[in-house]
Short mmCIF file of C-alpha atoms and ligand atoms in Angstrom, two decimals:
data_model
loop_
_atom_site.label_atom_id
_atom_site.label_comp_id
_atom_site.label_asym_id
_atom_site.label_seq_id
_atom_site.Cartn_x
_atom_site.Cartn_y
_atom_site.Cartn_z
CA UNK A 977 72.47 103.48 82.91
CA UNK A 978 71.55 99.68 81.59
CA UNK A 979 73.10 96.47 83.69
CA UNK A 980 71.25 94.20 80.85
CA UNK A 981 73.33 91.45 77.74
CA UNK A 982 75.76 93.81 76.61
CA UNK A 983 74.84 95.32 72.76
CA UNK A 984 77.19 96.94 71.31
CA UNK A 985 77.49 99.26 68.21
CA UNK A 986 81.61 98.70 67.33
CA UNK A 987 83.02 95.27 68.42
CA UNK A 988 86.45 95.06 67.45
CA UNK A 989 89.24 92.40 68.49
CA UNK A 990 91.72 93.02 71.03
CA UNK A 991 94.65 92.98 67.73
CA UNK A 992 92.04 96.34 66.27
CA UNK A 993 92.20 98.10 69.08
CA UNK A 994 95.61 98.09 69.55
CA UNK A 995 95.83 99.68 66.30
CA UNK A 996 93.32 102.38 67.24
CA UNK A 997 94.03 103.58 70.85
CA UNK A 998 97.75 104.57 71.78
CA UNK A 999 99.28 102.31 74.95
CA UNK A 1000 97.62 104.15 77.93
CA UNK A 1001 93.98 104.84 76.08
CA UNK A 1002 94.67 100.68 75.38
CA UNK A 1003 95.09 99.61 79.22
CA UNK A 1004 92.74 101.50 80.10
CA UNK A 1005 89.63 101.15 78.13
CA UNK A 1006 89.94 97.94 77.68
CA UNK A 1007 91.76 95.97 80.87
CA UNK A 1008 90.32 97.45 82.74
CA UNK A 1009 93.45 99.49 83.55
CA UNK A 1010 92.98 102.33 86.25
CA UNK A 1011 95.11 105.58 86.05
CA UNK A 1012 96.76 107.21 88.69
CA UNK A 1013 95.21 109.74 90.70
CA UNK A 1014 95.53 113.29 89.95
CA UNK A 1015 98.08 112.56 86.96
CA UNK A 1016 94.82 112.48 83.98
CA UNK A 1017 94.89 115.59 81.71
CA UNK A 1018 90.74 116.47 82.56
CA UNK A 1019 91.14 115.60 86.62
CA UNK A 1020 91.48 119.82 86.22
CA UNK A 1021 90.41 120.92 83.31
CA UNK A 1022 86.96 123.40 83.41
CA UNK A 1023 86.92 124.12 79.53
CA UNK A 1024 82.51 123.69 78.63
CA UNK A 1025 81.61 121.52 75.86
CA UNK A 1026 80.94 117.49 75.32
CA UNK A 1027 83.54 114.90 77.12
CA UNK A 1028 82.94 111.94 74.37
CA UNK A 1029 84.29 108.22 74.15
CA UNK A 1030 88.83 108.20 73.86
CA UNK A 1031 87.91 104.57 71.99
CA UNK A 1032 84.31 105.32 69.73
CA UNK A 1033 84.03 109.39 69.13
CA UNK A 1034 80.08 109.03 71.64
CA UNK A 1035 78.90 111.39 73.23
CA UNK A 1036 79.55 110.59 77.37
CA UNK A 1037 79.87 113.23 79.35
CA UNK A 1038 79.08 117.42 79.94
CA UNK A 1039 81.13 119.33 81.34
CA UNK A 1040 78.19 121.57 82.71
CA UNK A 1041 78.24 117.95 85.32
CA UNK A 1042 81.78 118.24 85.86
CA UNK A 1043 82.77 118.46 90.03
CA UNK A 1044 85.50 118.83 92.47
CA UNK A 1045 85.58 115.45 94.35
CA UNK A 1046 89.02 115.32 95.14
CA UNK A 1047 90.10 111.79 94.54
CA UNK A 1048 91.42 112.90 91.95
CA UNK A 1049 90.42 112.00 89.08
CA UNK A 1050 87.35 113.30 86.32
CA UNK A 1051 83.81 113.20 88.42
CA UNK A 1052 80.73 113.74 87.25
CA UNK A 1053 76.70 113.69 88.06
CA UNK A 1054 75.50 112.06 85.67
CA UNK A 1055 76.12 110.74 81.98
CA UNK A 1056 75.17 112.85 78.93
CA UNK A 1057 71.91 110.19 78.58
CA UNK A 1058 71.39 107.32 80.37
CA UNK A 1059 71.72 105.18 76.96
CA UNK A 1060 75.74 106.75 76.13
CA UNK A 1061 76.63 104.51 79.52
CA UNK A 1062 76.46 101.25 80.66
CA UNK A 1063 77.19 98.91 83.75
CA UNK A 1064 78.43 95.35 85.63
CA UNK A 1065 79.75 94.85 88.73
CA UNK A 1066 82.99 94.54 89.34
CA UNK A 1067 84.14 92.24 92.82
CA UNK A 1068 87.51 93.07 91.79
CA UNK A 1069 90.05 94.69 94.99
CA UNK A 1070 87.97 92.54 97.32
CA UNK A 1071 85.03 94.89 97.29
CA UNK A 1072 82.18 95.53 95.47
CA UNK A 1073 82.39 98.42 93.11
CA UNK A 1074 80.34 99.59 89.91
CA UNK A 1075 81.53 99.83 86.64
CA UNK A 1076 81.03 102.57 83.86
CA UNK A 1077 81.68 101.45 80.45
CA UNK A 1078 80.69 103.40 76.49
CA UNK A 1079 76.89 101.01 75.70
CA UNK A 1080 77.95 102.30 72.37
CA UNK A 1081 81.83 99.86 72.23
CA UNK A 1082 81.58 98.54 75.87
CA UNK A 1083 85.05 100.65 76.69
CA UNK A 1084 85.74 100.37 80.34
CA UNK A 1085 85.52 103.55 81.62
CA UNK A 1086 85.90 104.59 85.74
CA UNK A 1087 83.04 103.53 88.52
CA UNK A 1088 80.41 105.36 89.71
CA UNK A 1089 79.27 105.90 93.52
CA UNK A 1090 76.43 106.74 95.43
CA UNK A 1091 78.70 109.76 96.80
CA UNK A 1092 77.94 113.61 95.20
CA UNK A 1093 76.57 115.93 95.10
CA UNK A 1094 73.21 117.35 94.23
CA UNK A 1095 71.18 117.17 92.37
CA UNK A 1096 72.14 113.01 91.92
CA UNK A 1097 73.87 111.50 94.46
CA UNK A 1098 76.76 110.15 92.25
CA UNK A 1099 79.90 110.06 91.37
CA UNK A 1100 81.06 109.61 87.76
CA UNK A 1101 84.55 108.83 88.78
CA UNK A 1102 86.86 108.63 85.03
CA UNK A 1103 89.18 108.00 83.74
CA UNK A 1104 91.45 110.70 81.55
CA UNK A 1105 92.13 108.19 79.38
CA UNK A 1106 89.11 106.69 78.30
CA UNK A 1107 87.82 110.54 77.34
CA UNK A 1108 88.34 112.94 74.47
CA UNK A 1109 86.87 116.50 75.23
CA UNK A 1110 85.56 118.98 72.79
CA UNK A 1111 84.47 122.77 73.03
CA UNK A 1112 80.64 123.19 72.69
CA UNK A 1113 81.08 126.75 70.65
CA UNK A 1114 83.44 123.22 68.17
CA UNK A 1115 80.39 121.23 67.99
FE1 FE B 1345 83.20 104.48 73.70
#
């Protein structure tokens, strides 16, 4: 994970993102939105494969790191590669959280919390609408 000056490879205007993304994905990825808990299409999804960024298609999370956190959002113990995600301090809602972004396009994905299971002890709490799923055998 990198916390630094961001240098996203994909930089689109808000107008372009609005055209490309569906309304819910735009709201979450470009406006730091959150889907209601237990509402997202991948919360209870258990297939074998890779979750990619809904905005740019970059590989983000492996289903082998997905677990049921009970939070109502897809939860992972790690990213496929630390360079695929970026972090940013989020002081909204009167608390300090660590926001997770797609390191390729800057999409807001969710937050990471230090209350996950082994091996990392981390919980990447991600909005379904920020993800697409690719089954492993189709890759
Ligand atoms: Fe992305």
